[in-house]
Coordinates of C-alpha atoms in Angstrom, one line a residue:
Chain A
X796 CA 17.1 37.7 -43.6
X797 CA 17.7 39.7 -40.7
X798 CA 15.3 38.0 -38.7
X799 CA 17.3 34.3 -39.1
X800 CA 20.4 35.7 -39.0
X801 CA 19.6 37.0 -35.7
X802 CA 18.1 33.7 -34.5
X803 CA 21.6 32.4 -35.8
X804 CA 23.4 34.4 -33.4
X805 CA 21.1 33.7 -30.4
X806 CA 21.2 30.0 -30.7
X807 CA 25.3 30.2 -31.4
X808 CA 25.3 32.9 -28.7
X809 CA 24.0 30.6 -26.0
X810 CA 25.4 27.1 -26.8
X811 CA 28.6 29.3 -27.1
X812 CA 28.2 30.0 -23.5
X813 CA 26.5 26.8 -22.3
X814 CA 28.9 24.4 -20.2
X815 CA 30.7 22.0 -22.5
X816 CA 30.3 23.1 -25.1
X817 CA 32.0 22.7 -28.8
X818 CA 32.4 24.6 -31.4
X819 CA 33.6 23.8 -34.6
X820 CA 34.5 24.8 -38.5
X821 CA 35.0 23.0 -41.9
X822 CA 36.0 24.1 -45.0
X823 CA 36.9 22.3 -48.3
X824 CA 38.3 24.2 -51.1
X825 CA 39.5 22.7 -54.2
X826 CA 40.2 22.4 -57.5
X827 CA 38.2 20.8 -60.6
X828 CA 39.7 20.2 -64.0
X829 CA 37.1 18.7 -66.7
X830 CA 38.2 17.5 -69.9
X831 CA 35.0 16.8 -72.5
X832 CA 36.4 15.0 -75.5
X833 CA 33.5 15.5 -77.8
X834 CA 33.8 19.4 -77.5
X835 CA 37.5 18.9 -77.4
X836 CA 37.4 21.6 -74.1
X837 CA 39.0 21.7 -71.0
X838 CA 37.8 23.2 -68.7
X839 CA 38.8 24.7 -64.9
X840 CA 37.4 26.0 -61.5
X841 CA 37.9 26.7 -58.4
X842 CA 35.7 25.0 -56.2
X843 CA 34.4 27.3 -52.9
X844 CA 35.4 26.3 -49.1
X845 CA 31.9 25.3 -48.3
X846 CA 32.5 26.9 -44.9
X847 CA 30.6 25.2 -42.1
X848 CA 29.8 25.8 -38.6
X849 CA 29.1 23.3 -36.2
X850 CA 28.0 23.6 -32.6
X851 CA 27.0 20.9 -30.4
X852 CA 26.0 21.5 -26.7
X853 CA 25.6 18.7 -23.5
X854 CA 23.7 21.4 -22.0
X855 CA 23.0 18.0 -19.3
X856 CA 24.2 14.4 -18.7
X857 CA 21.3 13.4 -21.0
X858 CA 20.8 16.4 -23.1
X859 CA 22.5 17.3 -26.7
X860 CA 22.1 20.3 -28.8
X861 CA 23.7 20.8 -32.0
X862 CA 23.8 23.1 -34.3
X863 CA 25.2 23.0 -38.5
X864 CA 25.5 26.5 -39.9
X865 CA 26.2 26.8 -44.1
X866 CA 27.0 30.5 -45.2
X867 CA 26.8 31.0 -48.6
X868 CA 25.6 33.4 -51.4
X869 CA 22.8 33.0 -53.0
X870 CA 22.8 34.4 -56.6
X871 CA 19.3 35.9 -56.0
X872 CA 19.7 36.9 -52.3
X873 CA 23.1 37.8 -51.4
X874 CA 24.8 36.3 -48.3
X875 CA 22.6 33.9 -46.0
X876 CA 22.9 31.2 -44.0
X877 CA 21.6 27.9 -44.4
X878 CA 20.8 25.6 -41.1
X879 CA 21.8 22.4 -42.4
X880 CA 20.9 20.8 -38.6
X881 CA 19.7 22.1 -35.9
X882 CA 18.5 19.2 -33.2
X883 CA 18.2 18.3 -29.4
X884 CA 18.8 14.9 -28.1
X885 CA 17.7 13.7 -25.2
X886 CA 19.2 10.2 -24.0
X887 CA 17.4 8.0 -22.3
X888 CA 19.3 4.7 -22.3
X889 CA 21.3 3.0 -25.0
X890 CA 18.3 1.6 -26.1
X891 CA 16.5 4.6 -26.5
X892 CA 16.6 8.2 -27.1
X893 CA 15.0 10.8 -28.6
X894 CA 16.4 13.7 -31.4
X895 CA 13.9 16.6 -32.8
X896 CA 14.6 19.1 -35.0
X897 CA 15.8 19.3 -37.9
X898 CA 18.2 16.6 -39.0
X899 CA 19.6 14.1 -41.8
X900 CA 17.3 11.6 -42.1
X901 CA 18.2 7.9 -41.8
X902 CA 18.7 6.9 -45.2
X903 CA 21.2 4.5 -45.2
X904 CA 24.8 5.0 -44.5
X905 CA 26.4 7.7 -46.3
X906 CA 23.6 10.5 -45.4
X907 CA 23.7 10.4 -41.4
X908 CA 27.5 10.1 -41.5
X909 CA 28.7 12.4 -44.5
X910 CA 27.9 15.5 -45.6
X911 CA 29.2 18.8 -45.3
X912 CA 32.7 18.5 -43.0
X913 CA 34.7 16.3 -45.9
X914 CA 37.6 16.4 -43.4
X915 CA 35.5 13.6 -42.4
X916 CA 34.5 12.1 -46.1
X917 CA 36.3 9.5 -47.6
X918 CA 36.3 11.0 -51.3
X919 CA 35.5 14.5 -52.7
X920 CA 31.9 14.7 -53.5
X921 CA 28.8 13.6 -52.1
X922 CA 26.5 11.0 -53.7
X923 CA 24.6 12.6 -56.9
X924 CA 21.4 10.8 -55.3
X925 CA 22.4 12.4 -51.6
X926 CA 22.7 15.9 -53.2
X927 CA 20.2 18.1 -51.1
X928 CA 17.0 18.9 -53.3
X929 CA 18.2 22.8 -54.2
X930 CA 21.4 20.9 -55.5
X931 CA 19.9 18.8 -58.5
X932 CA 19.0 15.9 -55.7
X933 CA 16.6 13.6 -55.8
X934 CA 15.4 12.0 -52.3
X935 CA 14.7 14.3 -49.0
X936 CA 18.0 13.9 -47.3
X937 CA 17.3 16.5 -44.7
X938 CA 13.6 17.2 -42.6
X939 CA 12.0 18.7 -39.6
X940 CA 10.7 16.2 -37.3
X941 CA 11.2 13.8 -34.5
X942 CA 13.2 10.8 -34.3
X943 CA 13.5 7.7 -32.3
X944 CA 16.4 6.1 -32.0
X945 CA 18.6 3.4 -30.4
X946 CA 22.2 2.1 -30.6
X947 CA 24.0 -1.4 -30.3
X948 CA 21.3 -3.7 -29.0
X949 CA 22.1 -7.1 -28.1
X950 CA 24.9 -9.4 -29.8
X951 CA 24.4 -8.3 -32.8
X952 CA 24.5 -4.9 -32.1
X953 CA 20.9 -3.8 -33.4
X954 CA 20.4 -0.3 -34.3
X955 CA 16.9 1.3 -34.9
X956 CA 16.1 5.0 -36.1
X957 CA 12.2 5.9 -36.6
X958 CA 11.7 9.3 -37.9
X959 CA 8.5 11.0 -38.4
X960 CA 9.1 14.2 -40.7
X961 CA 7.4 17.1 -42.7
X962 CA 7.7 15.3 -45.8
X963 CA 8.9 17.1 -49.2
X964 CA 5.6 17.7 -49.6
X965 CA 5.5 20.8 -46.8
X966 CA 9.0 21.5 -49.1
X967 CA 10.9 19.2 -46.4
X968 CA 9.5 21.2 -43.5
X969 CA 10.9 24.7 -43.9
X970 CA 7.9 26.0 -46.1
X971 CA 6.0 25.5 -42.9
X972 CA 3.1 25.1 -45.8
X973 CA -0.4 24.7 -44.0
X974 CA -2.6 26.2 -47.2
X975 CA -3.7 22.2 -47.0
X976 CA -4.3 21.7 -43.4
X977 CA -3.3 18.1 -43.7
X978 CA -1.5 15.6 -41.4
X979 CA 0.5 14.0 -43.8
X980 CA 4.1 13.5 -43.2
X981 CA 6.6 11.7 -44.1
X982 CA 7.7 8.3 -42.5
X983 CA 12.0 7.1 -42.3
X984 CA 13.0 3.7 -41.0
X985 CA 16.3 2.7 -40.6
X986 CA 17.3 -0.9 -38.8
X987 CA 21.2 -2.2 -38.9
X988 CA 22.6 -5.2 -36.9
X989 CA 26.7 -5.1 -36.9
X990 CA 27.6 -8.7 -36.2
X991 CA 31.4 -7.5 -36.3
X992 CA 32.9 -4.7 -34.9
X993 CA 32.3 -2.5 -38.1
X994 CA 30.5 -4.6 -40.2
X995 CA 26.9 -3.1 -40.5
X996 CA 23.9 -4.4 -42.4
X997 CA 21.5 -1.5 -43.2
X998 CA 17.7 -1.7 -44.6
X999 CA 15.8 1.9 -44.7
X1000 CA 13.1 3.4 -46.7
X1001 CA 11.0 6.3 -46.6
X1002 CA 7.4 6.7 -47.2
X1003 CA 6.6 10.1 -48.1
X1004 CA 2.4 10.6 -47.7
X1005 CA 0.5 12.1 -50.4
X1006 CA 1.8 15.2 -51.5
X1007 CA -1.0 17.2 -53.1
X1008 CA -0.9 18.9 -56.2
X1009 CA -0.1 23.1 -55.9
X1010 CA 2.2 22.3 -52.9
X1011 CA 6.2 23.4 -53.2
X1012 CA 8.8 21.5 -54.3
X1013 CA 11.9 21.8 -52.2
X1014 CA 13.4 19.8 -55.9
X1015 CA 12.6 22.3 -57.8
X1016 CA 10.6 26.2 -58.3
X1017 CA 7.8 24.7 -59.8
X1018 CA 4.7 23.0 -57.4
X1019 CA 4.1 19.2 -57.3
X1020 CA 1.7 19.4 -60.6
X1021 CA -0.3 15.9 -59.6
X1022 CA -0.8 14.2 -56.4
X1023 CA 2.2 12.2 -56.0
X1024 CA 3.5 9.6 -53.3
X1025 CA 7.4 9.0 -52.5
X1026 CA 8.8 5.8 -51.7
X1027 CA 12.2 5.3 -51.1
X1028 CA 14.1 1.5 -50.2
X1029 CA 17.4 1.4 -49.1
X1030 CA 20.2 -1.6 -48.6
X1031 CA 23.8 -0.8 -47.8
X1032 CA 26.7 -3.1 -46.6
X1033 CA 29.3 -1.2 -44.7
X1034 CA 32.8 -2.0 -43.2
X1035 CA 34.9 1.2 -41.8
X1036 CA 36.8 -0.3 -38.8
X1037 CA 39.8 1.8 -37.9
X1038 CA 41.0 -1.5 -36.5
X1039 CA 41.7 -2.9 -40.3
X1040 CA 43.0 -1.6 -43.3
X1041 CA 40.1 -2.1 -45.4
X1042 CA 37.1 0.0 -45.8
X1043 CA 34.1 -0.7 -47.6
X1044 CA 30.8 1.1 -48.5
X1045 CA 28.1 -0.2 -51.0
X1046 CA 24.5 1.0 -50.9
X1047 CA 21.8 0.9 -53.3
X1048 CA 19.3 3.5 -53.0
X1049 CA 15.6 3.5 -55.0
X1050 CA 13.0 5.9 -55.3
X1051 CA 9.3 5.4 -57.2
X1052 CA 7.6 8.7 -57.1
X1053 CA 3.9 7.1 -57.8
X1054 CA 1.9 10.4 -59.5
X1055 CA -2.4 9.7 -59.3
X1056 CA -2.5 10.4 -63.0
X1057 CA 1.0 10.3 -64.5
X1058 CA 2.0 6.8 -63.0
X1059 CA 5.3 5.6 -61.4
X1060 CA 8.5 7.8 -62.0
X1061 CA 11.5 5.6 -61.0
X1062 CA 14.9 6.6 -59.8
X1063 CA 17.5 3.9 -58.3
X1064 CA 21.2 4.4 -57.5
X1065 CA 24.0 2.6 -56.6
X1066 CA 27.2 3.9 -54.7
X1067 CA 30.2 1.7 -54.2
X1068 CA 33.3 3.3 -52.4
X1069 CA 36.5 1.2 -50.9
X1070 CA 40.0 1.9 -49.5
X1071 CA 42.9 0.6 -48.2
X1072 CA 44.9 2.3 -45.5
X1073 CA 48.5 2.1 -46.9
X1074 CA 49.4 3.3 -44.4
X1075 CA 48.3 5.8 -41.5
X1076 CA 48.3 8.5 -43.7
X1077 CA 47.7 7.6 -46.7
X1078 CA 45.1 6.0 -48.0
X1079 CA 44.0 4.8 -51.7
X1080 CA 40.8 4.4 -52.8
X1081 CA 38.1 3.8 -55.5
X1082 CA 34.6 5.5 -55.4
X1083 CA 32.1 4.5 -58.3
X1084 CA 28.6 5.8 -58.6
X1085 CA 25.9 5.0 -60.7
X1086 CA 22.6 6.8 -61.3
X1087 CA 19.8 5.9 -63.2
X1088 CA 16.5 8.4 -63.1
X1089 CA 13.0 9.2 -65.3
X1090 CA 13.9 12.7 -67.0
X1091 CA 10.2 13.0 -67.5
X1092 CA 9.6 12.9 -63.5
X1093 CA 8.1 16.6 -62.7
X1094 CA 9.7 16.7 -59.7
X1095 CA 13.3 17.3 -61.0
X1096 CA 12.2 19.7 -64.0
X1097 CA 12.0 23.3 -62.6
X1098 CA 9.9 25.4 -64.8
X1099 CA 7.9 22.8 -66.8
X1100 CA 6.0 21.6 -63.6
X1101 CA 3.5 23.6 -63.5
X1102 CA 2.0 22.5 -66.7
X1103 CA 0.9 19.0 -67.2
X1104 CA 1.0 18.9 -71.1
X1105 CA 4.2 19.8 -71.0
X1106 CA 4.8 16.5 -69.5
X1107 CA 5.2 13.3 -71.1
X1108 CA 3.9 10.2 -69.9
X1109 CA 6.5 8.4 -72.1
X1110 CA 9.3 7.0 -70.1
X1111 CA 12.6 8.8 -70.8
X1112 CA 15.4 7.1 -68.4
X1113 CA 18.8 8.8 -68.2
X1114 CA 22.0 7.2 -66.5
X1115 CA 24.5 8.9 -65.2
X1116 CA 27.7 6.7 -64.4
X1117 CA 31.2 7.8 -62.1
X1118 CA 34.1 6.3 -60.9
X1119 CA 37.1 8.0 -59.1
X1120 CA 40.0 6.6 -58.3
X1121 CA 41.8 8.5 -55.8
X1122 CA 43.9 9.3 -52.8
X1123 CA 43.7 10.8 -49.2
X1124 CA 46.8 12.0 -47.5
X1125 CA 45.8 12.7 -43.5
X1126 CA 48.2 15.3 -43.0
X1127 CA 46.9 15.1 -39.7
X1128 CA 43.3 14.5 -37.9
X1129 CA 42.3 18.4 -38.8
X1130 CA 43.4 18.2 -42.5
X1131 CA 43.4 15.9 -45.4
X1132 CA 44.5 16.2 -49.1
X1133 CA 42.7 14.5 -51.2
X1134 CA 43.2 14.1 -55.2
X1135 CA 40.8 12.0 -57.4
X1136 CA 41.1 11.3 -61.2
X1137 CA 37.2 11.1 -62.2
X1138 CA 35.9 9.7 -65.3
X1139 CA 31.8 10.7 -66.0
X1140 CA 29.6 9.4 -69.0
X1141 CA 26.5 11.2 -68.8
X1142 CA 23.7 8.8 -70.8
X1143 CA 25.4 8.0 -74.3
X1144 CA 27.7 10.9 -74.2
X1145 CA 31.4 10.3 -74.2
X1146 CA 33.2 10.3 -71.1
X1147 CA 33.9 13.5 -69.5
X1148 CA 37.1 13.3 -67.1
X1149 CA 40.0 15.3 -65.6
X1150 CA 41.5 15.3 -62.2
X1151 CA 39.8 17.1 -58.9
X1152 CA 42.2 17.8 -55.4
X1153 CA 40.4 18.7 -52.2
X1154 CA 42.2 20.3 -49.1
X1155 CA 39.4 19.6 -46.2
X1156 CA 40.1 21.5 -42.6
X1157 CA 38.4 20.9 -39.5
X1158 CA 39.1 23.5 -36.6
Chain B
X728 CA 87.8 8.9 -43.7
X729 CA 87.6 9.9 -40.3
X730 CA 84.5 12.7 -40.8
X731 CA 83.1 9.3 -42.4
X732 CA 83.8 7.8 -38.9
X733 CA 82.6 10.6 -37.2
X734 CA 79.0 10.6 -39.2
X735 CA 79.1 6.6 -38.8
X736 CA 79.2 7.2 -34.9
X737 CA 76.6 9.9 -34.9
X738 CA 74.2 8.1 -37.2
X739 CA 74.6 4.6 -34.7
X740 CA 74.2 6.9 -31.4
X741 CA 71.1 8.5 -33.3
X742 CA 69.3 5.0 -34.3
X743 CA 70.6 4.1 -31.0
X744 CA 68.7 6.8 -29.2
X745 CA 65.4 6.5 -30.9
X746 CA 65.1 3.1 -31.0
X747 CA 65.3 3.8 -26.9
X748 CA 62.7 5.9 -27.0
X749 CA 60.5 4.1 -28.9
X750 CA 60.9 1.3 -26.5
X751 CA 60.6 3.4 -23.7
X752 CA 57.0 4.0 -25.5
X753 CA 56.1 0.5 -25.8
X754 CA 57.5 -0.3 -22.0
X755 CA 55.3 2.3 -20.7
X756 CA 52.6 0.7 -18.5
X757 CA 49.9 2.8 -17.7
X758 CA 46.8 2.0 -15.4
X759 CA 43.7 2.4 -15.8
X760 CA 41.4 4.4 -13.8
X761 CA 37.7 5.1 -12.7
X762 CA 35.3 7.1 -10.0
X763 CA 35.7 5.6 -6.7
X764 CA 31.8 5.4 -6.9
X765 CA 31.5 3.5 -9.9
X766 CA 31.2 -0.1 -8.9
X767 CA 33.1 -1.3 -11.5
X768 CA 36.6 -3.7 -10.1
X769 CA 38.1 -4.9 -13.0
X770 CA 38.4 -4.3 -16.6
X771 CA 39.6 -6.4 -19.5
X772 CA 41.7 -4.9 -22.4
X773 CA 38.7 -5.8 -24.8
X774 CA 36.5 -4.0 -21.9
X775 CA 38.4 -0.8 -21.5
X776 CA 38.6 -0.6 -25.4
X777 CA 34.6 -0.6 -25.6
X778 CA 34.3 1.9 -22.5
X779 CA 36.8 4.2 -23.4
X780 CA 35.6 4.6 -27.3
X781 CA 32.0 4.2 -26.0
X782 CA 31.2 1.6 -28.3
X783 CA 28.2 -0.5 -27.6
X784 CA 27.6 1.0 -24.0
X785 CA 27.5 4.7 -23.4
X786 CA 26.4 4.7 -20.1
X787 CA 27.7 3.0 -16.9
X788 CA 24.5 0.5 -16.2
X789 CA 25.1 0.3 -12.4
X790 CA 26.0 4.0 -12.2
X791 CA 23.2 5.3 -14.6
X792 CA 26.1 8.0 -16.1
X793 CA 27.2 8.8 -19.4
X794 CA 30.9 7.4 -19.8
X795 CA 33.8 10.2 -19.9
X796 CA 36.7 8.6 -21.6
X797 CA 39.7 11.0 -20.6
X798 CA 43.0 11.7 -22.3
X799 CA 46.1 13.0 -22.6
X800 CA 46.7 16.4 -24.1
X801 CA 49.5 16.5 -27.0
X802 CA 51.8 12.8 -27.1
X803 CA 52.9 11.9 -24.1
X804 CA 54.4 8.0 -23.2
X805 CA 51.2 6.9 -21.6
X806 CA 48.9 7.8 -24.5
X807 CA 51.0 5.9 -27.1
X808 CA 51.0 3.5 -24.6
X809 CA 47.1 3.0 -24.1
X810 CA 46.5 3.7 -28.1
X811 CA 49.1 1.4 -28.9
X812 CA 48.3 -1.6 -26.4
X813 CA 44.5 -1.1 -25.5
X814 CA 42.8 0.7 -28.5
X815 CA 45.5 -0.6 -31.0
X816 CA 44.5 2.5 -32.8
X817 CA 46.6 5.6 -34.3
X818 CA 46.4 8.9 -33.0
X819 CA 45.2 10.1 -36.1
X820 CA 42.1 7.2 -36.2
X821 CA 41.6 7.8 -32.3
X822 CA 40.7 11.4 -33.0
X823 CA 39.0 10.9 -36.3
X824 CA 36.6 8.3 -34.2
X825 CA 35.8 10.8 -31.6
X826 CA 34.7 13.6 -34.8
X827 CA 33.1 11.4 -36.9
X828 CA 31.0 10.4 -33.5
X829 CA 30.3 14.1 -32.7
X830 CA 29.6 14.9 -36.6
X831 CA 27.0 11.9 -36.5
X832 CA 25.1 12.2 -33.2
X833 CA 26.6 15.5 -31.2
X834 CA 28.7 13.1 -28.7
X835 CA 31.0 15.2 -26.9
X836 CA 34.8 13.9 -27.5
X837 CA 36.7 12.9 -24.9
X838 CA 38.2 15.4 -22.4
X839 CA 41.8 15.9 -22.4
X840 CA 44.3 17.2 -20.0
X841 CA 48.0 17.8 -19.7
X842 CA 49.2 15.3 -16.8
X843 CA 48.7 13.0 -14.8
X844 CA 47.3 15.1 -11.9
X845 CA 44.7 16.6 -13.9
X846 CA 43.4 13.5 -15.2
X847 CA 43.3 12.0 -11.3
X848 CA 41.2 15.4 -10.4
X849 CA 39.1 14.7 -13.2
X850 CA 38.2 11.3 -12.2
X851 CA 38.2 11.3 -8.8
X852 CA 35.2 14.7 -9.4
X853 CA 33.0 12.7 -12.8
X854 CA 31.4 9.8 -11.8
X855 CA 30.9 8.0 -15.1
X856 CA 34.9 9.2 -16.1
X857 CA 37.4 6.6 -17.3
X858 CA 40.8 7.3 -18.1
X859 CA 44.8 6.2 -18.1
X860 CA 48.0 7.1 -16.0
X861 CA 51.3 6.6 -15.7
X862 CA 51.8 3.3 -13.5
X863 CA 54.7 5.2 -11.4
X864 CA 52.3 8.0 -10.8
X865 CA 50.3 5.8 -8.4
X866 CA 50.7 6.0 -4.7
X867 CA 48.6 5.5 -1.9
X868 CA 47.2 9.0 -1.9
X869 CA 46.1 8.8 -5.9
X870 CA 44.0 5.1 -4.6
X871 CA 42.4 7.1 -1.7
X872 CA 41.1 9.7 -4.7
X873 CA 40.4 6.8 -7.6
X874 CA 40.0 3.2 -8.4
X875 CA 42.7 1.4 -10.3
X876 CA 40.6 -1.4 -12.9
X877 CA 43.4 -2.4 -14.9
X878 CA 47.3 -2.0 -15.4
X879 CA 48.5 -2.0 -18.9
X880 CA 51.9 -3.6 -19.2

C-alpha cells in the first residue's frame, strides 16, 4: 500500500511539473431512491463522489502521458487508490500511433469514451455489462498492454484500434501472474468508418487466449476452475454531433466464455441511450439497457468456483432489463444535474423503480 | 400612470440596449490567424472548423506539427463571434468537445489567453497554432508577426 501510493505521487509529482501539463478532478455524488413493490420497501442512499484524478501530460509534440487516479476504501483494506489508466502515447501521424499502458480497451463506444468523469456521461450509471470485473462486470473493460491505433482515414473517416493485452486470464494484467509461464494474451479489435460528421459505425471483439484452470479471476475471488476461452463481438451505431440536437447510442455487446469441459457460457447485452438537446442546457433523454447472462457461468460466482460439482452444466439464463428516462441540466461545462426515473425487473421479479439525481463536477 | 411610463421607458431602453449588444456580437468579424511558417494561405469556414476542433487532421501535413487551436479566455465579442459563425457551436458544447477529447485520448485542450495581443504572441512563437482576432486589431505590424487565412464577417 505504501509502496503504490508512493509510485502515485511520483508519477503525479512529475507530470505535475512537466510542461503542459493538466490536471484534473471529477466527482459525482448523488442520490438513489428504490422502491420494491413485492417487499412493499423503499429504500434510500446516498451514492459516494467517486472522486477521480486525471492527469494528462504532452511531455513532447508527439508524446502523451496520462494518468486516471480512483481513491476509494476498500472494506477489507482501508483507503487505496485504484489506477484506473495509466498510458503514454506516442503520435506518429494521423494514421498511426502508438498507446501502452494500461488503458480501456476498445470495446465499442461507450467503454473508451465513458467511464468515471460522468460530468462527461450522458445518464447516471454505466452499462451493467461495462461494469469493471470487481463491480459485478462481465467483459475485461480495462488491461495492460499495447495498442495501435489510428484516427479518421480517408472519406469515410476510418478508425482502427489493435490492442494486444494481458488478458483476464493474468487477472487483466495487474496479477502480473507468471506461475504458467505462458504467452497467452488477449487480442481487441476495434474498426469504425464515420460517413457523417458524427455518425460512426463500430465492429469490435475480443479474443481472450486460453485461460488455464487455477489462474485468478479479476471477476471474481475464486480461480478460473476449467480452461476457458473468452470471446467477445461488438456492433454499435452512434450519432453525438454537437452540431444537431439529436444524440444517439445503440450497441450490442456478446460474450461466449467457451469452458474445455463445461461448454459455452453465453452473455449478450444490449444498451440503447438517446437525447435531444432542448435546448443548450437542457437536455432530455431515454437510456434502456438490457442484459441477458448464464448464472451457472463460474466466472461471475465468487466462492463456488473453485469446485466443479458445485457447478451445473444446466443452463440457467437470467435477464436483467432497465430503462431510465431522464434529464441533464448543464449548469455549465464543469457541472451537470442530472435526474433519472429508473424502472428495473430483475428475471421474473416485479419491477423495482424510484427516482436517482446525480450532480457531476469536473475541475 | 407615469411610474408606469417611467418602467415602460426603462424596459424599451433595456431591450433596446441588449438587442445592441447582441448585434454588436453577431457584427463582430474576427480573422483568422496562423504561423507565418505554416504554408497554409487560405482557409474555408468548413476548413477552419476541422483545424480548429482538430477533427480529421491533427497535424499540419506540410508543417509536420500538431495543430494548436487558440482561444479566448472568458466571453469576449470575438469568441461568440468565431463559435457562433465558424464552429456554430455553444460555449458550453465547444468546451465539452475539448474534455471529452482529452478524457478519450489525453489531447491537450486548446490554449486560451485574455486578448488579442497574447493570442498574436502565441501564434507568431507555435508553428502548428491556429487561432481568431478581432478584425480591428490588425495592422501592419500584427501581418509582419502572423498570417491572416480568413476574415470572418
Amino acid at each position: 500500500m505504501i509502496k503504490n501510493t508512493l509510485f502515485i505521487v511520483i508519477i503525479t509529482i512529475n507530470l505535475t511539473f512537466s510542461q503542459e501539463t493538466k490536471l484534473n478532478f471529477y466527482a459525482q455524488p448523488g442520490l438513489d431512491v428504490l422502491h420494491s413493490p413485492l417487499n412493499k420497501d423503499v429504500g434510500v442512499m446516498f451514492r459516494g463522489a467517486q472522486f477521480i484524478a486525471y492527469i494528462t501530460s504532452n511531455i513532447t509534440d508527439r508524446l502523451i502521458a496520462a494518468v486516471e487516479l480512483h481513491p476509494h476504501v476498500n472494506f477489507k483494506n482501508g483507503p487505496e487508490f485504484e489506477i484506473e489508466r495509466l498510458f503514454l502515447k506516442y503520435y506518429f501521424q494521423d494514421y498511426f500511433s502508438i498507446r501502452a499502458g494500461r488503458m480501456y480497451m476498445p470495446v465499442g463506444y461507450w467503454n473508451q469514451n465513458y467511464n468515471f468523469a460522468a460530468v462527461m456521461i450522458p445518464v447516471i450509471n454505466r452499462p451493467n455489462i461495462l461494469q469493471p470485473g470487481h463491480e459485478d462486470g462481465f467483459i475485461n473493460t480495462r488491461d495492460i498492454g499495447i495498442q495501435f491505433e489510428g484516427n479518421d482515414i480517408g472519406g469515410l473517416r476510418f478508425s482502427y484500434k489493435a490492442m494486444v493485452s494481458n488478458g483476464i486470464g493474468k487477472n487483466g494484467g495487474l496479477g502480473g501472474n507468471f506461475r504458467n509461464f505462458d504467452t497467452h494474451f488477449a487480442y481487441t479489435t476495434n474498426i469504425s468508418i464515420q460517413p457523417i460528421d458524427g455518425l460512426k459505425f463500430i465492429v469490435s471483439g475480443i479474443y481472450n487466449d486460453v485461460i488455464h484452470k487455477g489462474d485468478p479471476s479479476q471477476f471474481s475471488s475464486a480461480n478460473f476452475i476449467d480452461n476457458v476461452r473468452q470471446i467477445a463481438y461488438n456492433g454499435s451505431i452512434v450519432y453525438m454531433n454537437s452540431d444537431y440536437k439529436f444524440e444517439l447510442i445503440a450497441e450490442y455487446i456478446s460474450t461466449i466464455n467457451a469452458y474445455k469441459n463445461l461448454g459455452n457460457k453465453s452473455i449478450y447485452s444490449v444498451i440503447f441511450y438517446t437525447g435531444y438537446k432542448a435546448t443548450d442546457k437542457i437536455i432530455p433523454y431515454l437510456y434502456s439497457e438490457f442484459t441477458k447472462f448464464d448464472s451457472s457461468d463460474p466466472l461471475f460466482m465468487p466462492g463456488t468456483g473453485l469446485d466443479l460439482s458445485t457447478v451445473s452444466n444446466e443452463l440457467t439464463l437470467q435477464s436483467n432489463f432497465k430503462v431510465s428516462p431522464g434529464i441533464r441540466y448543464r449548469l455549465n461545462t464543469n457541472a451537470v444535474l442530472k435526474f433519472e426515473y429508473n424502472l428495473y425487473s430483475f428475471d421474473k421479479e416485479k419491477f423495482v423503480h424510484g427516482p436517482s439525481t446525480q450532480f457531476a463536477i469536473g475541475f | 400612470m407615469k411610474k408606469n411610463i417611467l418602467l415602460f421607458i426603462f424596459v424599451i431602453n433595456l431591450t433596446l440596449l441588449t438587442s445592441f449588444i447582441q448585434n454588436k456580437d453577431l457584427d463582430q468579424s474576427v480573422v483568422i490567424i496562423v504561423n507565418k511558417e505554416n504554408p497554409i494561405e487560405k482557409l474555408s469556414v468548413s476548413e477552419i472548423k476541422l483545424y480548429w476542433l482538430r477533427k480529421v487532421k491533427k497535424r499540419w501535413t506540410e508543417l509536420n506539427k500538431n495543430i494548436k487551436p487558440v482561444d479566448r479566455k472568458g466571453k469576449s465579442s470575438e469568441q461568440e463571434a468565431f463559435y457562433k459563425k465558424v464552429l456554430k457551436m455553444s460555449a458550453i458544447d465547444v468546451e465539452s468537445y475539448f474534455s471529452q477529447k482529452q478524457y478519450e485520448s489525453a489531447e491537450k485542450p486548446q490554449d486560451k489567453f485574455s486578448s488579442d495581443k497574447d493570442i498574436i504572441d502565441f501564434v507568431s512563437e507555435q508553428e502548428g497554432a491556429i487561432g481568431f482576432i478581432n478584425s480591428n486589431s490588425v495592422n501592419s505590424e500584427i501581418k509582419s508577426k502572423v498570417k491572416i487565412v480568413a476574415t470572418i464577417n
